[in-house]
Amino acid sequence: MAEFTLELNDDQKQVRDWLHGFAADVIRPAASEWDEREETPWPVIQEAAKVGIYSLDFYAQQFFDPTGLGIPMAMEELFWGDAGIALSIVGTGLAAVGVLANGTEEQIGTWIPQMYGDADDVKVAAFCSSEPDAGSDVASMRTRAVYDQAKDEWVLNGTKTWATNGGIANVHVVVAVVDPELGSKGHASFIVPPDTPGLSQGQKFKKHGIRASHTAEVVLEDVRVPGHCLLGGKDKLDQRLARARERAASGGERVKNAAMATFEASRPAVGAMAVGTARAAYEVALDYAKTRTQFGRPIIDNQGIAFQLADMRTQIDAARLLVWRASWMATTGKPFTSAEGSMSKLYASETAKKVTAQAVQILGGNGFTREYPVERMHRDAAIYTIFEGTSEIQRLVIARTLSGMPIR
């Protein structure tokens, strides 16, 4: 078991500096253009693939970092560059985590490489869980998966929404209901292979922030996938459903569903994304406060500005520590007895919203224009308290974990 330390080792520092250089030299110069275009920045993703950042090997190396800090460190640096472009680069990772969390070794080896493609033929993947009437309330999910035993196929019908890369992905991972009577415990995840008939893109959303990341509905109309596309396999699913029925009948312990297993694994990473955006806005505000003069002196000479910057930096560092703790605990097998993963996502997300708003205020009128990046950062930061579990849901998870009570 790796010893906990707040000091990055030489290899981690080298990776951090490499990512920071890519974020500074490639992502940041393109950020404003792709935010305005509201399109997937394929040229930037391809550049990331060419240098090895957008690849299965890179994410595997970070994922298996024995300290647990590889992924959060990478997320922070990329999102320091720009949240929209960075999400386009890392968005495939949520689908990959869905396969890692629920799939067999064969499924992992077969499908994850197809999610990324290669530097000459870049691909992306989508994780499809939310629905128009089922976001935080996963028990209300309506997308159905029905098993056709004669053909050993699953037939999927429904509409997914808020899917990053939805409709443009090479591989879609879809969470669907297989046993409606079990509520959220009757869900399973399925791979929808490339060019499967019946899957189409619905509405593409025009968003407040992270506009360089493609977000759309995914429509499933009699989508047939082979039996081996059920993540984990049918035997494992049947066993899990049987346990869920027994526990439901006896009022026993809760069983985690497929979507929640994915989100639990990704929450500290989302926290790291928020830290990156907050840090970027803080740095812009700090530099501005040092150079902007009013009444014959830099505005940082005023306590009203200086104290804000002190609080911003303190909150960013506290958020990073919560993210690192949760990431270290997950990697070393420490149980989240106090919902530490949700804590990290909650605090980092709220910090990003607050810090970017303060950055806009420090820049004054300039901060409200698109001539300065804090306006975009503030718009981008709003998503962190919403996706992959709202702040309200994180508080609910934490409260339930601490109290052991079914708080509603």
Short mmCIF file of C-alpha atoms in Angstrom, two decimals:
data_model
loop_
_atom_site.label_atom_id
_atom_site.label_comp_id
_atom_site.label_asym_id
_atom_site.label_seq_id
_atom_site.Cartn_x
_atom_site.Cartn_y
_atom_site.Cartn_z
CA MET A 1 0.00 0.00 0.00
CA ALA A 2 1.40 3.38 -1.02
CA GLU A 3 2.11 5.78 1.84
CA PHE A 4 0.09 8.99 1.82
CA THR A 5 2.09 12.08 0.92
CA LEU A 6 1.28 15.57 -0.29
CA GLU A 7 4.51 15.70 -2.29
CA LEU A 8 4.32 14.61 -5.92
CA ASN A 9 7.14 12.32 -6.99
CA ASP A 10 9.45 13.17 -9.89
CA ASP A 11 7.42 11.17 -12.43
CA GLN A 12 4.19 12.87 -11.37
CA LYS A 13 5.80 16.30 -11.57
CA GLN A 14 7.05 15.54 -15.06
CA VAL A 15 3.55 14.49 -16.20
CA ARG A 16 2.01 17.53 -14.51
CA ASP A 17 4.41 19.90 -16.25
CA TRP A 18 3.85 18.18 -19.60
CA LEU A 19 0.08 18.52 -19.25
CA HIS A 20 0.39 22.10 -18.12
CA GLY A 21 2.46 22.90 -21.20
CA PHE A 22 -0.15 21.33 -23.49
CA ALA A 23 -2.93 23.23 -21.72
CA ALA A 24 -1.04 26.51 -22.02
CA ASP A 25 0.23 26.11 -25.59
CA VAL A 26 -2.63 24.23 -27.29
CA ILE A 27 -5.83 24.41 -25.26
CA ARG A 28 -5.85 28.02 -24.04
CA PRO A 29 -5.15 29.67 -27.41
CA ALA A 30 -8.11 27.76 -28.89
CA ALA A 31 -10.52 28.21 -25.98
CA SER A 32 -12.35 31.37 -27.06
CA GLU A 33 -12.81 30.21 -30.67
CA TRP A 34 -14.39 26.87 -29.81
CA ASP A 35 -16.52 28.39 -27.07
CA GLU A 36 -17.97 30.76 -29.69
CA ARG A 37 -18.37 28.02 -32.28
CA GLU A 38 -20.05 25.65 -29.82
CA GLU A 39 -18.60 22.68 -31.67
CA THR A 40 -16.45 19.70 -30.77
CA PRO A 41 -12.80 20.81 -31.16
CA TRP A 42 -11.68 17.85 -33.24
CA PRO A 43 -8.30 19.43 -34.19
CA VAL A 44 -7.42 19.89 -30.50
CA ILE A 45 -8.49 16.35 -29.63
CA GLN A 46 -6.34 15.09 -32.49
CA GLU A 47 -3.36 17.08 -31.19
CA ALA A 48 -3.95 15.53 -27.78
CA ALA A 49 -4.01 12.10 -29.42
CA LYS A 50 -0.78 12.77 -31.31
CA VAL A 51 1.16 13.59 -28.14
CA GLY A 52 -0.44 10.70 -26.23
CA ILE A 53 -2.79 12.59 -23.90
CA TYR A 54 -5.97 11.40 -25.59
CA SER A 55 -5.29 7.68 -25.39
CA LEU A 56 -6.19 4.60 -23.41
CA ASP A 57 -2.56 4.13 -22.37
CA PHE A 58 -2.29 7.59 -20.82
CA TYR A 59 -5.48 7.30 -18.79
CA ALA A 60 -4.61 3.76 -17.73
CA GLN A 61 -1.24 4.96 -16.44
CA GLN A 62 -2.90 7.73 -14.44
CA PHE A 63 -5.73 5.48 -13.25
CA PHE A 64 -3.29 2.90 -11.89
CA ASP A 65 -1.03 5.44 -10.18
CA PRO A 66 -0.59 3.77 -6.76
CA THR A 67 -1.04 7.09 -4.93
CA GLY A 68 -4.38 7.76 -6.61
CA LEU A 69 -3.26 11.26 -7.63
CA GLY A 70 -2.66 10.62 -11.33
CA ILE A 71 -6.22 11.27 -12.54
CA PRO A 72 -6.98 14.34 -10.36
CA MET A 73 -3.63 15.87 -11.24
CA ALA A 74 -4.33 15.39 -14.97
CA MET A 75 -7.87 16.74 -14.70
CA GLU A 76 -6.76 19.86 -12.85
CA GLU A 77 -4.12 20.79 -15.42
CA LEU A 78 -6.31 20.18 -18.49
CA PHE A 79 -9.27 22.09 -17.04
CA TRP A 80 -6.93 24.88 -16.02
CA GLY A 81 -6.49 25.28 -19.77
CA ASP A 82 -10.20 25.42 -20.61
CA ALA A 83 -13.16 23.48 -19.28
CA GLY A 84 -15.05 23.07 -22.57
CA ILE A 85 -12.11 21.79 -24.59
CA ALA A 86 -10.84 19.69 -21.68
CA LEU A 87 -14.23 18.02 -21.32
CA SER A 88 -14.13 17.17 -25.02
CA ILE A 89 -10.75 15.53 -24.40
CA VAL A 90 -11.72 13.63 -21.24
CA GLY A 91 -15.46 13.09 -21.84
CA THR A 92 -14.83 9.64 -23.24
CA GLY A 93 -13.42 8.71 -19.85
CA LEU A 94 -16.87 8.55 -18.22
CA ALA A 95 -17.96 5.87 -20.67
CA ALA A 96 -14.66 4.07 -20.11
CA VAL A 97 -15.19 4.20 -16.33
CA GLY A 98 -18.67 2.76 -16.90
CA VAL A 99 -17.11 -0.25 -18.61
CA LEU A 100 -14.33 -0.56 -16.03
CA ALA A 101 -16.84 -0.42 -13.16
CA ASN A 102 -19.30 -2.96 -14.57
CA GLY A 103 -17.67 -4.92 -17.40
CA THR A 104 -15.73 -8.15 -17.69
CA GLU A 105 -12.05 -8.24 -18.60
CA GLU A 106 -12.98 -9.25 -22.14
CA GLN A 107 -15.42 -6.36 -22.46
CA ILE A 108 -12.85 -3.92 -21.11
CA GLY A 109 -10.26 -5.14 -23.60
CA THR A 110 -12.70 -5.11 -26.52
CA TRP A 111 -14.59 -1.84 -26.12
CA ILE A 112 -12.39 0.72 -24.41
CA PRO A 113 -9.80 0.83 -27.24
CA GLN A 114 -12.66 1.45 -29.69
CA MET A 115 -13.74 4.45 -27.63
CA TYR A 116 -10.50 6.29 -28.35
CA GLY A 117 -9.41 5.17 -31.80
CA ASP A 118 -5.90 6.41 -32.61
CA ALA A 119 -4.09 9.59 -33.59
CA ASP A 120 -4.98 9.11 -37.27
CA ASP A 121 -8.63 8.24 -36.63
CA VAL A 122 -9.81 9.78 -33.37
CA LYS A 123 -13.01 8.42 -31.83
CA VAL A 124 -15.09 9.43 -28.80
CA ALA A 125 -17.52 7.60 -26.52
CA ALA A 126 -20.67 8.57 -24.60
CA PHE A 127 -22.14 7.51 -21.26
CA CYS A 128 -25.93 7.73 -21.40
CA SER A 129 -27.74 7.71 -18.07
CA SER A 130 -29.89 10.83 -17.55
CA GLU A 131 -33.33 11.10 -19.10
CA PRO A 132 -35.81 13.96 -19.57
CA ASP A 133 -37.70 12.83 -16.44
CA ALA A 134 -34.88 11.05 -14.64
CA GLY A 135 -31.81 13.04 -13.68
CA SER A 136 -31.11 12.94 -9.96
CA ASP A 137 -34.15 10.65 -9.59
CA VAL A 138 -32.60 7.58 -11.21
CA ALA A 139 -35.49 5.42 -10.01
CA SER A 140 -37.70 7.19 -12.58
CA MET A 141 -35.64 5.94 -15.51
CA ARG A 142 -37.83 4.70 -18.39
CA THR A 143 -35.39 3.43 -21.01
CA ARG A 144 -36.07 -0.30 -21.19
CA ALA A 145 -33.88 -3.23 -22.13
CA VAL A 146 -35.77 -6.45 -22.90
CA TYR A 147 -33.99 -9.73 -23.45
CA ASP A 148 -34.80 -11.68 -26.61
CA GLN A 149 -33.74 -15.15 -25.56
CA ALA A 150 -34.28 -16.72 -28.98
CA LYS A 151 -31.71 -14.41 -30.57
CA ASP A 152 -29.59 -13.73 -27.46
CA GLU A 153 -30.12 -10.02 -27.99
CA TRP A 154 -31.21 -7.09 -25.84
CA VAL A 155 -33.71 -4.64 -27.30
CA LEU A 156 -33.35 -1.05 -26.04
CA ASN A 157 -35.99 1.67 -26.29
CA GLY A 158 -36.01 5.13 -24.75
CA THR A 159 -34.48 8.60 -24.82
CA LYS A 160 -31.36 9.72 -22.99
CA THR A 161 -30.41 13.34 -22.41
CA TRP A 162 -27.43 15.45 -21.33
CA ALA A 163 -25.10 12.90 -22.92
CA THR A 164 -21.56 14.17 -23.48
CA ASN A 165 -20.65 13.10 -27.04
CA GLY A 166 -24.17 11.72 -27.44
CA GLY A 167 -24.94 10.79 -31.02
CA ILE A 168 -21.42 11.52 -32.32
CA ALA A 169 -19.76 8.77 -30.28
CA ASN A 170 -18.29 5.63 -31.77
CA VAL A 171 -19.39 3.64 -28.71
CA HIS A 172 -22.34 4.46 -26.44
CA VAL A 173 -22.71 3.03 -22.93
CA VAL A 174 -26.42 3.05 -22.07
CA VAL A 175 -28.00 2.49 -18.66
CA ALA A 176 -31.45 0.90 -18.98
CA VAL A 177 -34.16 -0.70 -16.86
CA VAL A 178 -34.25 -4.49 -16.98
CA ASP A 179 -36.60 -5.02 -14.00
CA PRO A 180 -39.01 -2.09 -13.38
CA GLU A 181 -40.26 -3.53 -10.08
CA LEU A 182 -36.82 -3.09 -8.50
CA GLY A 183 -36.57 0.64 -9.21
CA SER A 184 -32.98 1.87 -9.40
CA LYS A 185 -31.74 -1.60 -8.42
CA GLY A 186 -33.21 -3.05 -11.61
CA HIS A 187 -30.83 -1.18 -13.92
CA ALA A 188 -28.02 -2.53 -16.11
CA SER A 189 -25.47 -1.04 -18.50
CA PHE A 190 -25.13 -1.95 -22.17
CA ILE A 191 -22.62 -1.31 -24.91
CA VAL A 192 -24.14 -0.03 -28.14
CA PRO A 193 -21.54 -0.76 -30.84
CA PRO A 194 -20.73 1.63 -33.70
CA ASP A 195 -23.38 2.02 -36.44
CA THR A 196 -26.02 0.05 -34.58
CA PRO A 197 -29.42 0.63 -36.26
CA GLY A 198 -32.00 2.50 -34.20
CA LEU A 199 -29.64 4.80 -32.29
CA SER A 200 -29.75 8.45 -33.34
CA GLN A 201 -28.89 11.88 -32.02
CA GLY A 202 -31.80 13.96 -30.81
CA GLN A 203 -31.61 17.58 -29.75
CA LYS A 204 -28.14 19.10 -29.43
CA PHE A 205 -28.13 21.53 -26.51
CA LYS A 206 -26.91 25.12 -26.71
CA LYS A 207 -25.39 25.61 -23.29
CA HIS A 208 -24.50 28.39 -20.87
CA GLY A 209 -20.96 27.04 -20.45
CA ILE A 210 -18.59 24.22 -21.52
CA ARG A 211 -19.79 25.05 -25.03
CA ALA A 212 -16.91 23.30 -26.81
CA SER A 213 -18.20 20.00 -25.40
CA HIS A 214 -20.95 18.29 -27.40
CA THR A 215 -24.07 17.58 -25.30
CA ALA A 216 -27.15 16.00 -26.85
CA GLU A 217 -30.08 13.63 -26.54
CA VAL A 218 -29.67 10.02 -27.66
CA VAL A 219 -32.76 8.32 -29.05
CA LEU A 220 -33.02 4.51 -28.94
CA GLU A 221 -35.69 2.91 -31.14
CA ASP A 222 -35.68 -0.89 -31.11
CA VAL A 223 -31.91 -0.91 -30.77
CA ARG A 224 -30.73 -4.52 -30.78
CA VAL A 225 -27.39 -5.37 -29.23
CA PRO A 226 -25.85 -8.85 -28.82
CA GLY A 227 -26.07 -10.55 -25.44
CA HIS A 228 -22.35 -10.06 -24.87
CA CYS A 229 -22.93 -6.27 -24.86
CA LEU A 230 -24.55 -6.47 -21.42
CA LEU A 231 -21.79 -5.24 -19.12
CA GLY A 232 -20.82 -7.91 -16.63
CA GLY A 233 -22.77 -10.63 -18.44
CA LYS A 234 -26.22 -12.11 -17.92
CA ASP A 235 -25.25 -14.57 -15.20
CA LYS A 236 -23.91 -11.77 -13.03
CA LEU A 237 -27.00 -9.65 -13.75
CA ASP A 238 -29.38 -12.48 -12.84
CA GLN A 239 -27.54 -13.05 -9.57
CA ARG A 240 -27.59 -9.34 -8.71
CA LEU A 241 -31.30 -9.03 -9.49
CA ALA A 242 -32.08 -12.11 -7.38
CA ARG A 243 -30.22 -10.60 -4.41
CA ALA A 244 -32.02 -7.31 -4.91
CA ARG A 245 -35.41 -9.07 -4.89
CA GLU A 246 -34.53 -10.94 -1.72
CA ARG A 247 -33.37 -7.78 0.02
CA ALA A 248 -36.39 -5.83 -1.16
CA ALA A 249 -38.66 -8.54 0.25
CA SER A 250 -36.85 -8.55 3.59
CA GLY A 251 -36.24 -4.79 3.78
CA GLY A 252 -32.51 -5.42 3.68
CA GLU A 253 -29.56 -3.26 2.64
CA ARG A 254 -29.46 -1.12 -0.46
CA VAL A 255 -27.87 -2.38 -3.67
CA LYS A 256 -25.95 0.02 -5.85
CA ASN A 257 -27.12 0.41 -9.41
CA ALA A 258 -24.98 0.54 -12.54
CA ALA A 259 -25.10 4.33 -13.01
CA MET A 260 -24.23 5.05 -9.38
CA ALA A 261 -21.22 2.73 -9.53
CA THR A 262 -19.90 4.83 -12.42
CA PHE A 263 -20.59 8.19 -10.75
CA GLU A 264 -19.03 7.15 -7.43
CA ALA A 265 -15.80 6.32 -9.24
CA SER A 266 -15.74 9.64 -11.09
CA ARG A 267 -16.77 12.20 -8.44
CA PRO A 268 -13.26 13.08 -7.18
CA ALA A 269 -12.18 13.53 -10.82
CA VAL A 270 -15.01 16.02 -11.34
CA GLY A 271 -13.84 17.80 -8.20
CA ALA A 272 -10.37 18.05 -9.75
CA MET A 273 -11.88 19.59 -12.89
CA ALA A 274 -13.53 22.24 -10.73
CA VAL A 275 -10.23 22.92 -8.95
CA GLY A 276 -8.54 23.49 -12.31
CA THR A 277 -11.15 26.03 -13.42
CA ALA A 278 -11.08 27.81 -10.05
CA ARG A 279 -7.30 27.98 -10.08
CA ALA A 280 -7.27 29.43 -13.58
CA ALA A 281 -9.71 32.20 -12.64
CA TYR A 282 -7.81 32.95 -9.43
CA GLU A 283 -4.53 33.32 -11.32
CA VAL A 284 -6.08 35.73 -13.82
CA ALA A 285 -7.58 37.78 -10.98
CA LEU A 286 -4.29 37.83 -9.06
CA ASP A 287 -2.30 39.04 -12.06
CA TYR A 288 -4.94 41.66 -12.85
CA ALA A 289 -5.01 42.93 -9.28
CA LYS A 290 -1.25 43.39 -9.33
CA THR A 291 -1.21 45.40 -12.56
CA ARG A 292 -4.53 47.29 -12.52
CA THR A 293 -4.11 50.69 -10.88
CA GLN A 294 -6.80 52.91 -9.39
CA PHE A 295 -6.22 56.06 -7.34
CA GLY A 296 -2.51 55.77 -8.06
CA ARG A 297 -1.85 52.25 -6.76
CA PRO A 298 -2.47 48.60 -7.71
CA ILE A 299 -5.90 47.45 -6.59
CA ILE A 300 -4.35 44.55 -4.68
CA ASP A 301 -3.15 47.19 -2.19
CA ASN A 302 -6.76 47.43 -1.05
CA GLN A 303 -7.75 44.95 1.65
CA GLY A 304 -11.11 44.42 -0.03
CA ILE A 305 -9.32 42.88 -3.02
CA ALA A 306 -6.38 41.29 -1.18
CA PHE A 307 -8.60 39.49 1.31
CA GLN A 308 -10.78 38.12 -1.48
CA LEU A 309 -7.72 36.68 -3.19
CA ALA A 310 -6.51 35.18 0.11
CA ASP A 311 -9.86 33.45 0.58
CA MET A 312 -9.93 32.27 -3.03
CA ARG A 313 -6.53 30.62 -2.76
CA THR A 314 -7.36 29.05 0.61
CA GLN A 315 -10.58 27.55 -0.73
CA ILE A 316 -8.86 26.21 -3.86
CA ASP A 317 -6.16 24.49 -1.81
CA ALA A 318 -8.77 23.05 0.59
CA ALA A 319 -10.76 21.71 -2.36
CA ARG A 320 -7.67 20.09 -3.84
CA LEU A 321 -6.87 18.39 -0.54
CA LEU A 322 -10.38 16.93 -0.33
CA VAL A 323 -10.07 15.64 -3.90
CA TRP A 324 -6.66 14.14 -3.25
CA ARG A 325 -7.86 12.48 -0.05
CA ALA A 326 -10.84 10.87 -1.79
CA SER A 327 -8.68 9.76 -4.72
CA TRP A 328 -6.05 8.26 -2.41
CA MET A 329 -8.75 6.47 -0.39
CA ALA A 330 -10.34 5.00 -3.51
CA THR A 331 -7.01 3.73 -4.86
CA THR A 332 -5.85 2.24 -1.56
CA GLY A 333 -9.19 0.58 -0.81
CA LYS A 334 -10.23 2.81 2.06
CA PRO A 335 -14.04 2.83 2.41
CA PHE A 336 -15.86 6.14 2.03
CA THR A 337 -17.37 5.90 5.52
CA SER A 338 -18.24 9.62 5.52
CA ALA A 339 -19.00 9.96 1.78
CA GLU A 340 -15.58 11.48 1.18
CA GLY A 341 -16.01 11.20 -2.59
CA SER A 342 -19.18 13.28 -2.48
CA MET A 343 -17.53 15.72 -0.07
CA SER A 344 -14.73 16.37 -2.55
CA LYS A 345 -17.08 16.92 -5.46
CA LEU A 346 -19.41 19.13 -3.43
CA TYR A 347 -16.77 21.44 -1.99
CA ALA A 348 -14.70 21.73 -5.16
CA SER A 349 -17.78 22.46 -7.27
CA GLU A 350 -19.07 25.16 -4.96
CA THR A 351 -15.57 26.62 -4.72
CA ALA A 352 -15.30 26.88 -8.51
CA LYS A 353 -18.59 28.80 -8.73
CA LYS A 354 -17.61 31.16 -5.93
CA VAL A 355 -14.02 31.77 -7.02
CA THR A 356 -14.89 32.44 -10.66
CA ALA A 357 -17.62 34.86 -9.58
CA GLN A 358 -15.10 36.66 -7.37
CA ALA A 359 -12.65 36.80 -10.28
CA VAL A 360 -15.26 38.50 -12.44
CA GLN A 361 -15.90 41.01 -9.64
CA ILE A 362 -12.20 41.77 -9.18
CA LEU A 363 -11.85 42.50 -12.90
CA GLY A 364 -14.93 44.71 -12.75
CA GLY A 365 -16.31 45.71 -16.14
CA ASN A 366 -13.46 43.90 -17.89
CA GLY A 367 -14.46 40.71 -16.13
CA PHE A 368 -17.92 40.97 -17.66
CA THR A 369 -16.58 41.02 -21.22
CA ARG A 370 -15.32 38.22 -23.42
CA GLU A 371 -12.04 40.05 -23.84
CA TYR A 372 -10.98 38.41 -20.58
CA PRO A 373 -11.31 34.66 -19.88
CA VAL A 374 -12.89 34.87 -16.42
CA GLU A 375 -16.31 35.49 -17.99
CA ARG A 376 -16.05 32.12 -19.78
CA MET A 377 -14.62 30.42 -16.69
CA HIS A 378 -17.55 31.66 -14.61
CA ARG A 379 -20.02 30.26 -17.15
CA ASP A 380 -18.13 26.97 -17.27
CA ALA A 381 -17.98 26.63 -13.49
CA ALA A 382 -21.77 26.48 -13.19
CA ILE A 383 -21.82 22.92 -14.56
CA TYR A 384 -19.79 21.42 -11.72
CA THR A 385 -22.61 21.83 -9.21
CA ILE A 386 -25.03 20.18 -11.65
CA PHE A 387 -23.60 17.24 -13.59
CA GLU A 388 -22.71 13.84 -12.16
CA GLY A 389 -24.83 14.58 -9.11
CA THR A 390 -25.98 18.07 -8.13
CA SER A 391 -24.67 19.74 -4.99
CA GLU A 392 -28.01 18.98 -3.39
CA ILE A 393 -27.61 15.27 -4.18
CA GLN A 394 -24.05 15.31 -2.80
CA ARG A 395 -25.34 16.79 0.45
CA LEU A 396 -28.05 14.14 0.56
CA VAL A 397 -25.48 11.36 0.07
CA ILE A 398 -23.25 12.82 2.78
CA ALA A 399 -26.11 13.29 5.23
CA ARG A 400 -27.44 9.77 4.66
CA THR A 401 -23.96 8.30 5.10
CA LEU A 402 -23.28 10.20 8.30
CA SER A 403 -26.68 9.58 9.87
CA GLY A 404 -27.59 6.16 8.52
CA MET A 405 -31.08 7.56 8.01
CA PRO A 406 -33.12 7.63 4.76
CA ILE A 407 -33.12 11.42 4.60
CA ARG A 408 -35.30 12.82 1.81
#
